[in-house]
Each structure stands twice: as C-alpha cells, then as structure tokens.
Amino acid sequence: MAATLKDVAALAGVSVKTVSNVVNGYAFVKPENRRRVEAALEATGYRPNLSARNLRRGKTGFIALVLPELSIPYFGELAGLVITAARRYDWNVLIEQTQGTRDRERTALTALGPHMIDGAILSPQALAAEDFTGFDRGIPLVMVGEHAVNVPIDHVAIDNVLAARTAVRHLTSLGCRRIAAIGTNPGRGTAALRLEGYRTALREAGMTESPELIVPALEYHRQDGALAMRHLLDLPEPPDAVFCFNDLLAIGALRAAAERGLRVPEDVAIAGFDDAEESAYSIPSLTTIAPDKLAIARTAVDLIHRRVSEDDPFPVQDVQIPFALEIRESTAGRLGLA
Amino acid sequence: MAATLKDVAALAGVSVKTVSNVVNGYAFVKPENRRRVEAALEATGYRPNLSARNLRRGKTGFIALVLPELSIPYFGELAGLVITAARRYDWNVLIEQTQGTRDRERTALTALGPHMIDGAILSPQALAAEDFTGFDRGIPLVMVGEHAVNVPIDHVAIDNVLAARTAVRHLTSLGCRRIAAIGTNPGRGTAALRLEGYRTALREAGMTESPELIVPALEYHRQDGALAMRHLLDLPEPPDAVFCFNDLLAIGALRAAAERGLRVPEDVAIAGFDDAEESAYSIPSLTTIAPDKLAIARTAVDLIHRRVSEDDPFPVQDVQIPFALEIRESTAGRLGLA
DNA sequence: TTGAAAGCGCTAACAC
DNA sequence: GTGTTAGCGCTTTCAA
C-alpha cells in the first residue's frame, strides 16, 4: 500500500508534524531532521493523499472547465491550454461537456459546487442572465467568450465587435461589394456582437445591408456552414464574400463553394473566426480572426486563482484579450504562396 | 457554508447513519424517516463532500486520461467520448498532456498513483516496455492505441495491420501502381504495424516495395505531412498514391499536392487514418480508416471499472475494436458527389 | 523546533 | 431499522 505520513515519520524517527513540515516546504526544520525525513520520503515513495489533504484544507484542488464539446477544435485547443495554465497552481481540471444546451449548462452550474471544485471556467453557449440570478455557488466563476450581461461575473474575451469589424473591413478593402454573414443566432451573445461589427464595417464602407445576406446558424458546425452557404449561393444575386462567425462554419462554406465549382477567393472570398489549427491547412487556407487563446486560458485561470486566494474581494473584471486578423488564401492569397 | 450530513441529520431529527443510508440509496429505511430526510436534504441543499467520501472509501472518484495533446483532433474527440463514458460510473476524468514525449509519459505514469486516481487510460506515443518494468502502480491501467509489447497491461485498439492493409488494398484496387507511405517512426509501435499492413497489401497486389516511397514522420502533425509529401513529389518518379499513417499527415499531404497544382485523386490519390471530423470536409474530402472511437472509449472505461470492482482478477485483455474504410473523394470520389 | 492530538465529512462495523 | 462511533490521512493549533 501507499505510504502515509505516519509511515514516513516512523521510518525517520520523527513526528508526523515534522514530516508534514518538510513536505509542505516549511522552512524551520532542523537540517539533520530534514535530511532524515527526505531519505524516508525517498525510501517509501511517499505521495500525499489528496482527498485527505483537501478534506483538511477545505479545498478540492480542482477547477471545472465547462464547455460545449471537446471535439470542437476551438474548445479542444482551449482546454489543452487551460490544463497547462492550471498546473501552475497545482490544479487539476475537470472538464464538463454540455453540447451547448442551456439545460446542461445550468445543471453543470448547479451540480458543481464548493465540495467538488475550487472554481469554474465557463464557456456558455445558451445560458441566459436569469440562470444566474439569486445563485451563489460560493466559488469563483469566470466566463470565457460568451458574456451573460447584467451578471456580476468575471469575463475574459476579445472585443468581438471590433474583431468582426476588422474582418469585414478587410473584405470591403479587397473590393468586395456584396458581403454575406453566416452565424446569427438569437441565443448567442457573441453572435449579436459579431453581427454588430459586420454592420459597422459595412456602414463604414458606405454599403447598405441586404437582409437576405444575413444567414442564421443553429449550431456552429461545419455542416451548418455548408448549409448556409448553399442557401446563399442559390440567391438570385449571390454574395462575393462571406464572413462566417466561426471557422467551422467557414470550412463548411468553403466546401459548399467548391461543390458549386466556385473559386475562392476569386469568385467568392471567405473569412472565419477563431483560428482553429485546421484553418491554416484548408484548401484554400482560411483568413480568420485569431484570438490569443493562450492569453485567454491564462487570464481565466489566474483570475480564479486571485479570487480564491485573496481575502479582500476586488471588483468584477472584464478582461479584453488581443486578437489578430490572420490573412490567408481564402480572401487574399493565392495557393502555394502561403 | 455547505451543509454536512450532520446538519441534515439534526434537521431531520435522525442520526447521520440514516441520512447516509438515504443518500447512498440503502433500501431499508422507514418511509417516514426517508421522507423527513429527503425534505431536510432538499431544504439544506446538501451535497456530499467528495474528499471526505473518497478518503473514507479509499477511492478517489477519478480516472486519468494520459494523451499527447488535446488540440490534436483525434485526441480531442477521444477525450470527449471518454469523459462521457466515465460518467456512467460517476468518474471524473483528469486529463494529462504529454506532448508525446517519453519523459512526460513516464512522469505521468509515476506521479499519478492510487492517492489521486482509481485508474488510468494511457495513449502513449513513445513509451517503451522498459518504462513499465518493476512498476506497480496499484491501480488498473489500460493502453489505448499504442501497445507496449511484453507488458501485461490491458490494451484496446483496432487491428492496425489489417486496417492499413485494407486502406492500401483500396488504393491498389483503384489501379494505383506506385503507392507511397508517410509516417514511419521508430518510436511508435503502431507505425510499425501500419507499415506492415502497407507491405502486405503491396505484396498481395504483386507489387514490389520502393524504399524511397516510404517516408518517416517525426510528429504526426499537418506540417509533417506537407513536408513528407513535398519530398515525395520531388522524387524523379513521384507516387500516384499516398497512404498516410494518420489524417493530419494526409491533410498536410493534400495541401502539398495542391501547392504543386496536382489534382487529387486524379494525379495522386491520398488516404489517411483516424477519421478526424475535419477529414469529411477537407477539399477533397479524405478517404480514411475510421476506428469506432466510441467503442474504444467505452471499452477502455469499462475495463478499468471491471478491474477496480472485481475482486478476483481476470487475465490481461487485448480487445480489438472494429474499424471501417471510409471512402471519400481523395481516392475515389469526385467533388460534389459526396 | 517539534510532538500530541483534534478534527475536516464521510462510511460502515457494531450495538441496540 | 437506526444510533454510536472509529477512523480514512492530512494540517494545524497548542504545548512543550
């Protein structure tokens, strides 16, 4: 069986307190004792029992990461970064998948509590402000991406309006005159923000908005993008550019364009949002908004850590993370010159 | 503060034992008491403290999933399925990323122990048999994919030789005469198996192997595939088909072919392995070996559960999971007919 | 600087 | 059926 503190103490001929002090890096231990404890630690291969430690400390050593689905590239990438960031604080990350349904998001919020986790990072998709009201988990929460407005919860995200505006301005600057948008969705706050950015960019270019060019997407998967794009291409006057609210939609759009024998970007330019790794390798490669995902992950984890460890609470944070417009073949390049 | 069993017991006017019985679904509780306990449970919003429960039970309620990187689509997809499968047993999944380095895989193996997890699912990349010798974790381990031979550890995977052979036979049946392979790698057992399948299929088609058509890949990322493919296309006599040892390599190969202005599959057919979701949407879509990932995840989790819960140990298992050859545009189809 | 001992919340053996 | 209680392994007062 695994060695306990007691075993180590017996072997080293000291009390458990001394062993505990050594294990926890307490400075004032007689060198002689320290040596012996370390030897005993080594000999027994001691590992602290986390359940016991956490029970005693009143902490769990875990944070939760609540997201729609790990198989979605953006979330897979983000999860990997969060896990790495959490290791700085010796936290383990519990991943909860909600498929983006409000019901499961609410459940995750309720079921997870102080008894299981020290804090949670939430990437909600459908959660509304009501779901938070009168709701005290007793543990810090930070929302990433989507932002439930009017709820005093820490939030980390890029400036969605500006990012969308930047992407669409890129399209207008290329000379595109009929720019569509794919991805509006009543349930998603970011969809509204991206739409706003799209509209602003059109206005700035002196273009008027055509309602038929704004296409909703229920989910943000590749097939939804393909579907929406086919719809756009069936229009009497199809678009010469499409701004998709995420990369998966854009990948689907790329495919729909190819099916119709259209060249991208010559016949229709396509831009995405998220900078999934696959977007650099699609054919053509995809112009996209690249959020600093590493910064998102680190900031979210750090924020939880500050809330957990600081005694005097600080104001609710709304942190803006930088992003970049990644220009690739689907709008401006030519295959092979990437 | 969160309510404890004691609080609930006091409120219900019964002992903690009775409350514990109700919480744990013990059948023989007087209906009257059960009702009162349930009311008290509801009123206090009681949630069991897992640290305490696990400490007492000598279990942790966690299993580890050790894999190279969540941002690799195959692993992101697998992780999602494992998490879902683990919920059947009320297990939470701890994900450990190793970047596929032997060092970090070994560390994960050593650092994780009975004090933290009840079992582990391992998707090793570089681990050698030596790393396991004389190594008793005291917790069940199951390897997924790669198999360290000569180590008595449960293993779940598809028949790699047969799968590779099936893919390459598909290429020979299409009339390809000069079939390359991308992905050999001395550190990976599956690479050797897939190479063996490749060779068998060539032999069965009466073709002789050309050493210059077998290209190694250090990593299995998109860029490694592109690199290897460029190398192949620079050959005096380039291949008319390429079998890549995973989909990411194939995606990279697709791109390298496009850069040279080659048509796929007309000029060169390309097949992959893994059936990453993006492979159905690449242009052209990718013919690939599709392992039953859901079965892999479920089988691995079930196996750990059996080892944890059964008292009399059963023999080491080597479970074969079914796979399918997914024929798409990159070998046989034409864009738009998918 | 170190030891003894209490107790975190829970389960289960034992008594009734 | 239900109550009492010992301890799971750890941290942390409190004394020494």
XYZ file of C-alpha atoms (C1' of nucleotides) in Angstrom:
708
model
C 0.000 0.000 0.000
C 0.901 3.610 -0.416
C 2.922 5.094 2.405
C 1.299 7.629 4.717
C 2.806 10.475 6.643
C 2.814 8.245 9.690
C 4.872 5.583 7.953
C 7.404 8.145 6.887
C 7.548 9.628 10.375
C 8.122 6.226 11.928
C 10.886 5.431 9.497
C 12.575 8.786 10.006
C 12.115 8.646 13.745
C 10.302 11.976 13.950
C 6.706 13.081 14.365
C 4.219 13.471 11.582
C 4.322 17.185 12.138
C 7.951 17.336 11.118
C 7.328 15.257 8.037
C 4.384 17.430 7.154
C 6.580 20.487 7.548
C 9.140 19.085 5.169
C 6.555 18.005 2.640
C 4.953 21.416 2.669
C 8.216 23.292 2.443
C 8.094 24.834 5.893
C 11.478 26.478 6.399
C 12.308 25.865 10.025
C 13.230 22.245 10.294
C 16.488 21.116 11.814
C 18.797 20.177 8.916
C 19.528 16.839 10.477
C 15.820 16.018 10.663
C 15.187 17.343 7.213
C 17.787 15.006 5.814
C 16.329 12.009 7.544
C 12.803 12.857 6.501
C 13.865 13.314 2.938
C 15.588 9.971 2.990
C 12.478 8.326 4.403
C 10.318 10.114 1.846
C 12.508 8.754 -0.879
C 12.622 5.262 0.571
C 8.880 4.972 0.934
C 7.987 6.758 -2.279
C 5.542 8.841 -0.294
C 2.784 10.706 -2.120
C 0.302 12.845 -0.255
C -3.261 11.619 -0.268
C -5.108 14.431 -1.926
C -8.505 13.514 -0.599
C -7.215 13.813 2.930
C -5.324 16.991 2.263
C -8.254 18.633 0.568
C -10.670 17.490 3.202
C -8.486 19.076 5.804
C -7.779 22.230 3.875
C -11.329 22.686 2.796
C -10.268 22.878 -0.817
C -10.549 20.381 -3.588
C -7.596 21.133 -5.819
C -9.862 21.100 -8.858
C -11.319 23.637 -11.165
C -14.020 22.859 -13.674
C -13.979 23.790 -17.319
C -17.480 23.799 -18.715
C -17.666 23.846 -22.494
C -19.878 22.592 -25.290
C -17.758 19.789 -26.718
C -14.125 18.776 -26.732
C -14.344 17.576 -30.305
C -14.849 21.137 -31.496
C -11.333 22.286 -32.382
C -11.583 25.635 -30.670
C -12.570 24.034 -27.388
C -10.075 21.221 -27.684
C -7.329 23.772 -28.133
C -8.617 25.946 -25.324
C -8.939 23.006 -22.948
C -5.362 21.991 -23.602
C -4.191 25.492 -22.763
C -6.321 25.729 -19.646
C -4.966 22.436 -18.335
C -1.442 23.675 -18.843
C -2.196 27.022 -17.223
C -3.852 25.343 -14.249
C -0.769 23.317 -13.482
C 0.921 26.495 -12.300
C -1.357 26.374 -9.283
C -1.334 22.609 -8.897
C -4.890 22.500 -10.064
C -6.413 19.661 -11.917
C -9.060 20.448 -14.457
C -12.399 18.721 -14.596
C -13.965 19.010 -17.998
C -17.726 19.074 -18.303
C -19.351 18.892 -21.734
C -22.728 20.490 -22.257
C -23.272 20.176 -26.017
C -24.108 23.843 -25.766
C -27.562 23.198 -24.360
C -28.872 25.579 -21.801
C -30.204 22.778 -19.706
C -26.888 21.037 -19.301
C -25.112 24.301 -18.765
C -27.454 25.111 -15.947
C -27.002 21.650 -14.491
C -23.244 21.972 -14.576
C -23.516 25.259 -12.785
C -25.703 23.822 -10.063
C -24.164 20.406 -9.611
C -20.629 21.652 -9.367
C -20.111 23.260 -6.050
C -17.559 24.043 -3.390
C -17.492 20.389 -2.397
C -16.087 19.403 -5.737
C -14.225 22.329 -7.211
C -12.489 25.491 -6.135
C -13.693 27.458 -9.133
C -15.031 27.153 -12.649
C -14.330 28.440 -16.117
C -17.469 28.611 -18.151
C -17.788 28.825 -21.891
C -21.529 29.031 -22.148
C -23.471 28.932 -25.309
C -27.067 29.285 -24.324
C -27.040 30.437 -20.735
C -29.191 33.433 -20.031
C -28.853 36.000 -17.292
C -31.798 34.502 -15.419
C -29.847 31.328 -14.880
C -27.515 33.180 -12.593
C -29.918 35.188 -10.503
C -30.046 34.505 -6.833
C -27.414 31.948 -7.419
C -24.485 31.805 -5.083
C -22.121 28.975 -5.667
C -19.649 30.150 -3.128
C -16.892 29.559 -5.629
C -15.408 31.915 -8.188
C -16.643 31.672 -11.719
C -15.215 33.168 -14.857
C -16.945 33.293 -18.189
C -14.917 32.944 -21.324
C -16.187 34.099 -24.694
C -19.911 34.492 -24.216
C -20.922 37.052 -21.681
C -24.157 36.938 -19.775
C -24.827 40.613 -19.446
C -26.042 42.153 -16.238
C -24.490 39.402 -14.204
C -21.588 40.383 -11.979
C -19.245 37.634 -13.082
C -15.664 37.910 -14.284
C -15.369 37.756 -18.029
C -12.491 37.152 -20.408
C -12.826 37.627 -24.144
C -11.652 39.503 -27.180
C -13.539 42.526 -28.429
C -15.984 40.680 -30.644
C -17.401 43.770 -32.278
C -14.012 45.127 -33.206
C -12.780 41.736 -34.381
C -15.753 41.198 -36.665
C -15.481 44.742 -37.918
C -11.802 44.180 -38.681
C -12.520 41.026 -40.638
C -15.295 42.601 -42.666
C -13.311 45.746 -43.293
C -10.640 43.520 -44.731
C -13.257 42.170 -47.142
C -14.506 45.608 -48.131
C -10.939 46.809 -48.617
C -10.473 43.955 -51.069
C -13.236 45.425 -53.166
C -15.981 43.002 -52.226
C -19.368 44.676 -52.682
C -21.840 42.063 -51.583
C -20.757 40.639 -48.293
C -22.777 37.996 -46.515
C -22.684 36.892 -42.883
C -23.260 33.376 -41.615
C -23.963 32.594 -37.996
C -26.620 34.833 -36.499
C -28.272 33.122 -33.587
C -30.712 34.563 -31.085
C -29.266 32.532 -28.216
C -25.694 33.661 -28.549
C -24.446 36.939 -27.289
C -21.298 36.789 -29.355
C -23.344 36.304 -32.499
C -25.039 39.610 -31.840
C -21.683 41.288 -31.254
C -20.178 39.885 -34.409
C -23.207 40.937 -36.362
C -22.827 44.418 -34.971
C -19.197 44.507 -36.085
C -20.218 43.311 -39.515
C -22.816 46.038 -39.801
C -20.445 48.708 -38.636
C -17.866 47.720 -41.226
C -20.452 47.768 -43.997
C -21.609 51.188 -42.920
C -18.050 52.465 -42.796
C -17.572 51.286 -46.355
C -20.724 53.099 -47.389
C -22.507 49.881 -48.182
C -26.089 49.078 -47.348
C -27.075 45.879 -45.675
C -29.069 43.224 -47.532
C -31.196 41.164 -45.133
C -31.071 38.135 -47.402
C -27.304 38.031 -46.983
C -27.509 37.506 -43.243
C -27.974 33.833 -42.560
C -28.533 32.216 -39.167
C -26.839 29.069 -37.925
C -28.301 26.993 -35.158
C -25.096 25.162 -34.408
C -21.647 26.269 -35.408
C -20.539 23.048 -37.027
C -19.121 22.500 -40.489
C -22.361 21.188 -41.880
C -24.269 24.270 -40.757
C -21.808 26.407 -42.652
C -22.210 24.295 -45.772
C -25.971 24.514 -45.495
C -25.998 28.256 -45.067
C -23.556 28.733 -47.916
C -25.629 26.639 -50.307
C -28.557 28.816 -49.426
C -26.552 31.952 -50.199
C -25.330 30.583 -53.498
C -28.892 29.848 -54.516
C -29.787 33.504 -54.175
C -30.588 35.332 -57.420
C -27.706 37.585 -56.635
C -25.181 35.591 -54.592
C -22.541 37.271 -52.429
C -18.973 37.936 -53.499
C -17.715 37.488 -49.935
C -18.840 35.731 -46.787
C -17.931 36.435 -43.206
C -18.560 33.372 -41.033
C -18.952 33.689 -37.276
C -16.561 30.828 -36.681
C -14.032 28.741 -38.579
C -16.109 25.597 -38.696
C -18.890 27.462 -40.461
C -16.287 28.835 -42.862
C -14.872 25.374 -43.546
C -18.362 24.245 -44.410
C -18.836 27.286 -46.623
C -15.573 26.550 -48.385
C -16.872 23.137 -49.196
C -20.220 24.353 -50.471
C -18.414 26.798 -52.738
C -16.185 24.037 -54.082
C -19.196 21.832 -54.766
C -20.579 24.556 -57.000
C -17.281 24.852 -58.786
C -16.665 28.325 -57.443
C -13.142 29.539 -56.908
C -12.221 31.015 -53.522
C -11.342 33.856 -53.293
C -11.753 34.819 -56.965
C -15.486 34.128 -57.165
C -16.244 34.450 -53.506
C -13.975 35.384 -50.621
C -14.479 33.661 -47.259
C -13.343 34.634 -43.794
C -13.778 32.874 -40.470
C -13.347 33.466 -36.761
C -11.327 31.544 -34.103
C -8.229 30.440 -35.966
C -8.644 26.723 -35.496
C -5.456 24.892 -36.388
C -7.062 23.256 -39.382
C -7.794 26.641 -40.916
C -4.160 27.124 -41.822
C -4.283 23.911 -43.860
C -7.648 24.048 -45.545
C -7.640 24.466 -49.288
C -7.588 27.364 -49.684
C -6.286 28.271 -46.253
C -8.696 30.395 -44.281
C -8.488 34.056 -43.416
C -9.668 34.326 -39.853
C -9.686 36.234 -36.599
C -7.051 34.749 -34.315
C -7.758 35.377 -30.632
C -4.801 34.970 -28.319
C -6.031 31.693 -26.890
C -3.077 31.248 -24.624
C -3.826 34.612 -23.037
C -7.481 33.680 -22.658
C -6.629 30.458 -20.867
C -4.008 32.018 -18.617
C -6.098 35.036 -17.746
C -9.106 32.937 -16.842
C -7.077 30.625 -14.626
C -5.219 33.493 -12.978
C -8.457 35.277 -12.269
C -9.891 32.281 -10.475
C -6.717 31.929 -8.528
C -6.812 35.524 -7.413
C -10.406 35.184 -6.301
C -9.649 32.010 -4.399
C -6.582 33.289 -2.637
C -7.260 36.953 -1.973
C -9.197 37.785 1.099
C -10.478 41.182 0.174
C -12.574 40.862 -2.931
C -11.775 43.011 -5.948
C -14.275 44.414 -8.457
C -15.718 42.226 -11.174
C -13.302 42.084 -14.067
C -13.990 42.269 -17.773
C -10.688 41.497 -19.426
C -10.090 42.161 -23.103
C -7.727 39.797 -24.843
C -5.882 40.779 -28.011
C -6.621 39.235 -31.379
C -5.117 39.383 -34.845
C -6.524 39.255 -38.334
C -4.830 36.304 -39.992
C -4.922 36.914 -43.725
C -4.723 33.759 -45.784
C -5.641 32.431 -49.198
C -9.413 32.400 -48.821
C -9.552 36.159 -49.167
C -6.314 37.468 -50.498
C -3.705 34.861 -51.169
C -3.046 32.504 -53.966
C -2.494 28.832 -53.267
C 1.152 27.975 -52.879
C 2.263 31.420 -51.848
C 1.280 30.898 -48.237
C -21.409 27.168 4.272
C -22.278 23.915 2.655
C -24.413 21.580 4.703
C -22.924 18.372 6.094
C -24.542 15.068 6.878
C -24.692 16.110 10.481
C -26.643 19.246 9.684
C -29.141 17.269 7.686
C -29.457 14.684 10.440
C -30.100 17.369 13.035
C -32.728 18.995 10.884
C -34.463 15.719 10.147
C -34.210 14.556 13.712
C -32.439 11.313 12.839
C -28.882 10.040 13.022
C -26.219 10.568 10.374
C -26.375 6.896 9.616
C -29.945 7.189 8.442
C -29.143 10.185 6.331
C -26.156 8.372 4.877
C -28.393 5.422 4.117
C -30.810 7.594 2.234
C -28.085 9.436 0.361
C -26.482 6.180 -0.682
C -29.706 4.559 -1.711
C -29.813 1.939 1.008
C -33.207 0.265 0.752
C -34.263 -0.344 4.322
C -35.182 2.974 5.764
C -38.502 3.622 7.385
C -40.673 5.530 4.899
C -41.470 8.140 7.467
C -37.776 8.776 8.115
C -36.950 8.691 4.460
C -39.450 11.422 3.815
C -38.084 13.607 6.544
C -34.520 13.078 5.450
C -35.384 13.894 1.882
C -37.098 17.059 2.999
C -34.051 18.048 5.031
C -31.774 17.208 2.126
C -33.816 19.455 -0.075
C -34.011 22.230 2.465
C -30.277 22.331 3.108
C -29.216 21.738 -0.471
C -26.909 19.050 0.779
C -24.080 17.845 -1.477
C -21.720 15.149 -0.320
C -18.156 16.229 0.235
C -16.264 14.087 -2.195
C -12.931 14.460 -0.499
C -14.372 13.023 2.665
C -16.233 10.262 0.912
C -13.240 9.261 -1.129
C -10.916 9.438 1.824
C -13.197 7.130 3.694
C -13.802 4.777 0.814
C -10.181 4.661 -0.176
C -11.089 5.701 -3.687
C -10.682 8.973 -5.452
C -13.507 9.017 -7.957
C -11.094 9.989 -10.703
C -9.509 8.294 -13.624
C -6.688 9.802 -15.612
C -6.542 10.077 -19.356
C -2.970 10.487 -20.494
C -2.590 11.632 -24.075
C -0.242 13.692 -26.205
C -2.316 16.811 -26.785
C -5.958 17.811 -26.678
C -5.551 20.074 -29.675
C -4.938 17.072 -31.894
C -8.395 16.303 -33.274
C -8.214 12.574 -32.699
C -7.413 13.052 -29.033
C -9.907 15.821 -28.553
C -12.601 13.577 -29.935
C -11.450 10.607 -27.888
C -11.277 12.649 -24.703
C -14.835 13.839 -25.182
C -16.017 10.262 -25.554
C -14.039 9.038 -22.565
C -15.498 11.757 -20.359
C -18.975 10.763 -21.418
C -18.270 7.073 -20.898
C -16.784 7.700 -17.465
C -19.929 9.404 -16.253
C -21.636 6.018 -16.231
C -19.532 5.168 -13.217
C -19.596 8.621 -11.664
C -15.998 9.075 -12.545
C -14.398 12.353 -13.324
C -11.627 12.378 -15.842
C -8.294 14.040 -15.258
C -6.548 14.825 -18.493
C -2.796 14.826 -18.589
C -0.996 16.076 -21.702
C 2.429 14.697 -22.517
C 3.161 16.181 -25.944
C 4.042 12.616 -26.827
C 7.406 12.778 -25.123
C 8.613 9.685 -23.394
C 9.806 11.665 -20.458
C 6.453 13.201 -19.682
C 4.662 9.950 -20.303
C 6.890 8.275 -17.780
C 6.326 11.110 -15.323
C 2.578 10.867 -15.709
C 2.788 7.175 -15.032
C 4.815 7.664 -11.884
C 3.225 10.789 -10.459
C -0.317 9.559 -10.819
C -0.983 6.965 -8.212
C -3.669 5.428 -6.074
C -3.807 8.568 -3.974
C -5.073 10.575 -6.917
C -6.830 8.262 -9.316
C -8.590 4.933 -9.394
C -7.215 4.023 -12.786
C -5.701 5.408 -15.942
C -6.202 5.286 -19.660
C -2.967 5.752 -21.481
C -2.459 6.716 -25.089
C 1.304 6.585 -25.179
C 3.419 7.662 -28.035
C 6.952 6.992 -27.054
C 6.762 4.755 -24.018
C 8.919 1.674 -24.182
C 8.462 -1.632 -22.417
C 11.296 -0.814 -20.009
C 9.296 2.054 -18.604
C 6.867 -0.408 -17.123
C 9.183 -2.978 -15.640
C 9.105 -3.484 -11.930
C 6.467 -0.867 -11.862
C 3.419 -1.436 -9.750
C 1.038 1.438 -9.534
C -1.526 -0.483 -7.648
C -4.179 0.891 -9.961
C -5.516 -0.524 -13.207
C -4.097 0.820 -16.409
C -5.347 0.384 -19.917
C -3.445 1.311 -23.024
C -5.306 2.645 -25.984
C -3.837 2.595 -29.468
C -0.152 2.053 -28.937
C 0.749 -1.176 -27.287
C 3.904 -1.699 -25.310
C 4.578 -5.296 -26.102
C 5.660 -7.765 -23.468
C 3.947 -5.796 -20.766
C 0.944 -7.401 -19.118
C -1.380 -4.439 -19.428
C -4.876 -4.285 -20.836
C -4.980 -2.959 -24.345
C -7.739 -1.616 -26.546
C -7.202 -0.895 -30.227
C -8.195 -1.701 -33.750
C -6.208 -4.201 -35.784
C -3.680 -1.761 -37.186
C -2.141 -4.188 -39.620
C -5.464 -5.156 -41.105
C -6.671 -1.573 -41.225
C -3.576 -0.358 -43.060
C -3.771 -3.316 -45.373
C -7.403 -2.516 -46.099
C -6.607 1.087 -46.934
C -3.710 0.206 -49.212
C -5.630 -2.578 -50.889
C -8.251 0.023 -51.702
C -5.520 2.045 -53.419
C -4.196 -0.925 -55.374
C -7.720 -1.877 -56.406
C -8.075 1.613 -57.849
C -5.199 0.849 -60.161
C -2.523 2.842 -58.353
C 0.884 1.372 -59.149
C 3.267 3.493 -57.171
C 1.992 3.813 -53.639
C 3.916 5.744 -51.025
C 3.618 5.637 -47.238
C 4.090 8.589 -44.902
C 4.611 8.169 -41.184
C 7.200 5.561 -40.333
C 8.667 6.244 -36.947
C 10.988 4.064 -34.902
C 9.405 5.087 -31.612
C 5.844 4.163 -32.470
C 4.577 0.653 -32.385
C 1.524 1.480 -34.468
C 3.730 2.931 -37.174
C 5.421 -0.448 -37.497
C 2.058 -2.189 -37.642
C 0.691 0.157 -40.272
C 3.848 -0.265 -42.308
C 3.424 -3.995 -42.095
C -0.139 -3.712 -43.371
C 1.051 -1.474 -46.188
C 3.686 -4.004 -47.180
C 1.283 -6.891 -47.050
C -1.168 -5.119 -49.319
C 1.555 -4.305 -51.824
C 2.695 -7.913 -51.821
C -0.852 -9.136 -52.291
C -1.159 -6.889 -55.315
C 2.051 -8.309 -56.716
C 3.855 -5.007 -56.341
C 7.390 -4.555 -55.105
C 8.233 -2.047 -52.473
C 10.287 1.051 -53.291
C 12.269 2.226 -50.262
C 12.240 5.823 -51.453
C 8.452 5.820 -51.238
C 8.460 5.126 -47.510
C 8.848 8.414 -45.682
C 9.221 8.860 -41.945
C 7.425 11.479 -39.858
C 8.731 12.557 -36.514
C 5.486 14.076 -35.400
C 2.087 13.371 -36.876
C 1.047 16.960 -37.448
C -0.200 18.581 -40.619
C 3.103 20.226 -41.366
C 4.963 16.943 -41.162
C 2.634 15.530 -43.781
C 3.175 18.508 -46.045
C 6.927 18.197 -45.662
C 6.950 14.497 -46.418
C 4.661 14.975 -49.405
C 6.845 17.681 -50.903
C 9.739 15.324 -50.596
C 7.813 12.611 -52.417
C 6.747 14.957 -55.185
C 10.369 15.948 -55.727
C 11.266 12.363 -56.491
C 12.267 11.646 -60.110
C 9.380 9.274 -60.211
C 6.704 10.540 -57.794
C 3.965 8.296 -56.407
C 0.457 8.029 -57.812
C -0.982 7.330 -54.363
C -0.036 8.004 -50.764
C -1.117 6.219 -47.635
C -0.625 8.439 -44.586
C -0.435 6.943 -41.111
C -2.890 9.496 -39.777
C -5.326 12.082 -41.049
C -3.287 15.092 -40.055
C -0.387 13.865 -42.178
C -2.848 13.331 -45.013
C -4.260 16.837 -44.665
C -0.737 18.163 -44.936
C -0.125 15.957 -47.950
C -3.311 17.245 -49.573
C -2.010 20.731 -49.206
C 1.431 19.952 -50.610
C -0.232 18.360 -53.629
C -2.420 21.426 -54.148
C 0.593 23.698 -53.946
C 2.141 21.824 -56.867
C -1.064 22.124 -58.812
C -1.722 18.399 -58.652
C -5.265 17.107 -58.708
C -6.349 14.656 -56.033
C -7.235 11.875 -56.724
C -6.611 12.124 -60.492
C -2.869 12.823 -60.276
C -2.294 11.356 -56.866
C -4.696 9.581 -54.541
C -4.376 10.151 -50.797
C -5.675 8.143 -47.878
C -5.442 8.759 -44.152
C -6.068 7.043 -40.852
C -8.230 8.028 -37.824
C -11.241 9.708 -39.408
C -10.875 13.074 -37.768
C -14.038 15.119 -38.201
C -12.300 17.608 -40.444
C -11.458 14.864 -42.922
C -15.035 14.728 -44.119
C -14.824 18.417 -45.027
C -11.360 18.782 -46.491
C -11.189 19.579 -50.175
C -11.196 16.934 -51.448
C -12.661 15.008 -48.551
C -10.339 12.361 -47.243
C -10.563 8.617 -47.589
C -9.567 7.216 -44.225
C -9.690 4.387 -41.753
C -12.445 5.093 -39.255
C -11.943 3.333 -35.927
C -15.012 3.010 -33.764
C -13.889 5.668 -31.317
C -16.970 5.388 -29.177
C -16.264 1.688 -28.691
C -12.650 2.431 -27.862
C -13.632 4.922 -25.189
C -16.339 2.756 -23.697
C -14.268 -0.400 -23.708
C -11.337 1.289 -22.030
C -13.502 2.798 -19.318
C -15.417 -0.438 -18.760
C -12.194 -2.375 -18.479
C -10.898 -0.118 -15.760
C -14.170 -0.364 -13.979
C -14.095 -4.145 -14.050
C -10.564 -4.187 -12.692
C -11.465 -1.778 -9.930
C -14.606 -3.529 -8.837
C -13.926 -7.219 -9.339
C -12.133 -8.975 -6.595
C -10.797 -11.925 -8.487
C -8.508 -10.651 -11.187
C -9.140 -11.737 -14.749
C -6.481 -12.300 -17.419
C -4.929 -9.381 -19.247
C -7.184 -8.303 -22.075
C -6.315 -7.320 -25.597
C -9.538 -6.034 -27.089
C -9.923 -5.498 -30.799
C -12.226 -2.708 -31.838
C -13.905 -2.610 -35.248
C -12.991 -0.109 -37.914
C -14.319 0.877 -41.333
C -12.741 2.083 -44.526
C -14.369 5.427 -45.254
C -14.074 6.010 -48.973
C -14.221 9.673 -49.936
C -13.129 11.997 -52.701
C -9.389 11.879 -52.140
C -9.193 8.426 -53.643
C -12.336 7.611 -55.483
C -14.926 10.329 -55.439
C -15.461 13.472 -57.368
C -16.080 16.732 -55.589
C -19.746 17.407 -55.099
C -20.882 13.844 -55.317
C -20.066 13.121 -51.703
C 11.878 23.446 16.558
C 8.944 19.522 17.400
C 5.312 16.406 19.454
C 0.477 15.223 20.675
C -3.894 15.407 19.389
C -8.140 17.348 17.422
C -10.975 17.148 13.721
C -12.210 18.038 8.358
C -17.080 14.918 6.446
C -17.958 10.629 5.468
C -18.855 5.319 5.682
C -19.557 1.128 7.895
C -18.861 -2.101 11.720
C -21.201 -2.858 15.705
C -24.652 -2.402 19.062
C -29.255 -1.958 20.124
C -34.170 -0.101 11.181
C -31.418 3.110 13.392
C -27.906 5.185 16.523
C -22.972 5.475 18.041
C -18.618 5.746 16.913
C -13.934 4.701 14.984
C -11.093 6.109 11.844
C -9.580 7.257 6.479
C -4.614 10.783 6.021
C -3.820 15.119 6.490
C -2.960 20.009 8.576
C -2.710 22.726 12.363
C -3.444 24.603 16.826
C -1.427 24.275 21.345
C 2.197 22.855 24.486
C 6.470 21.670 25.498
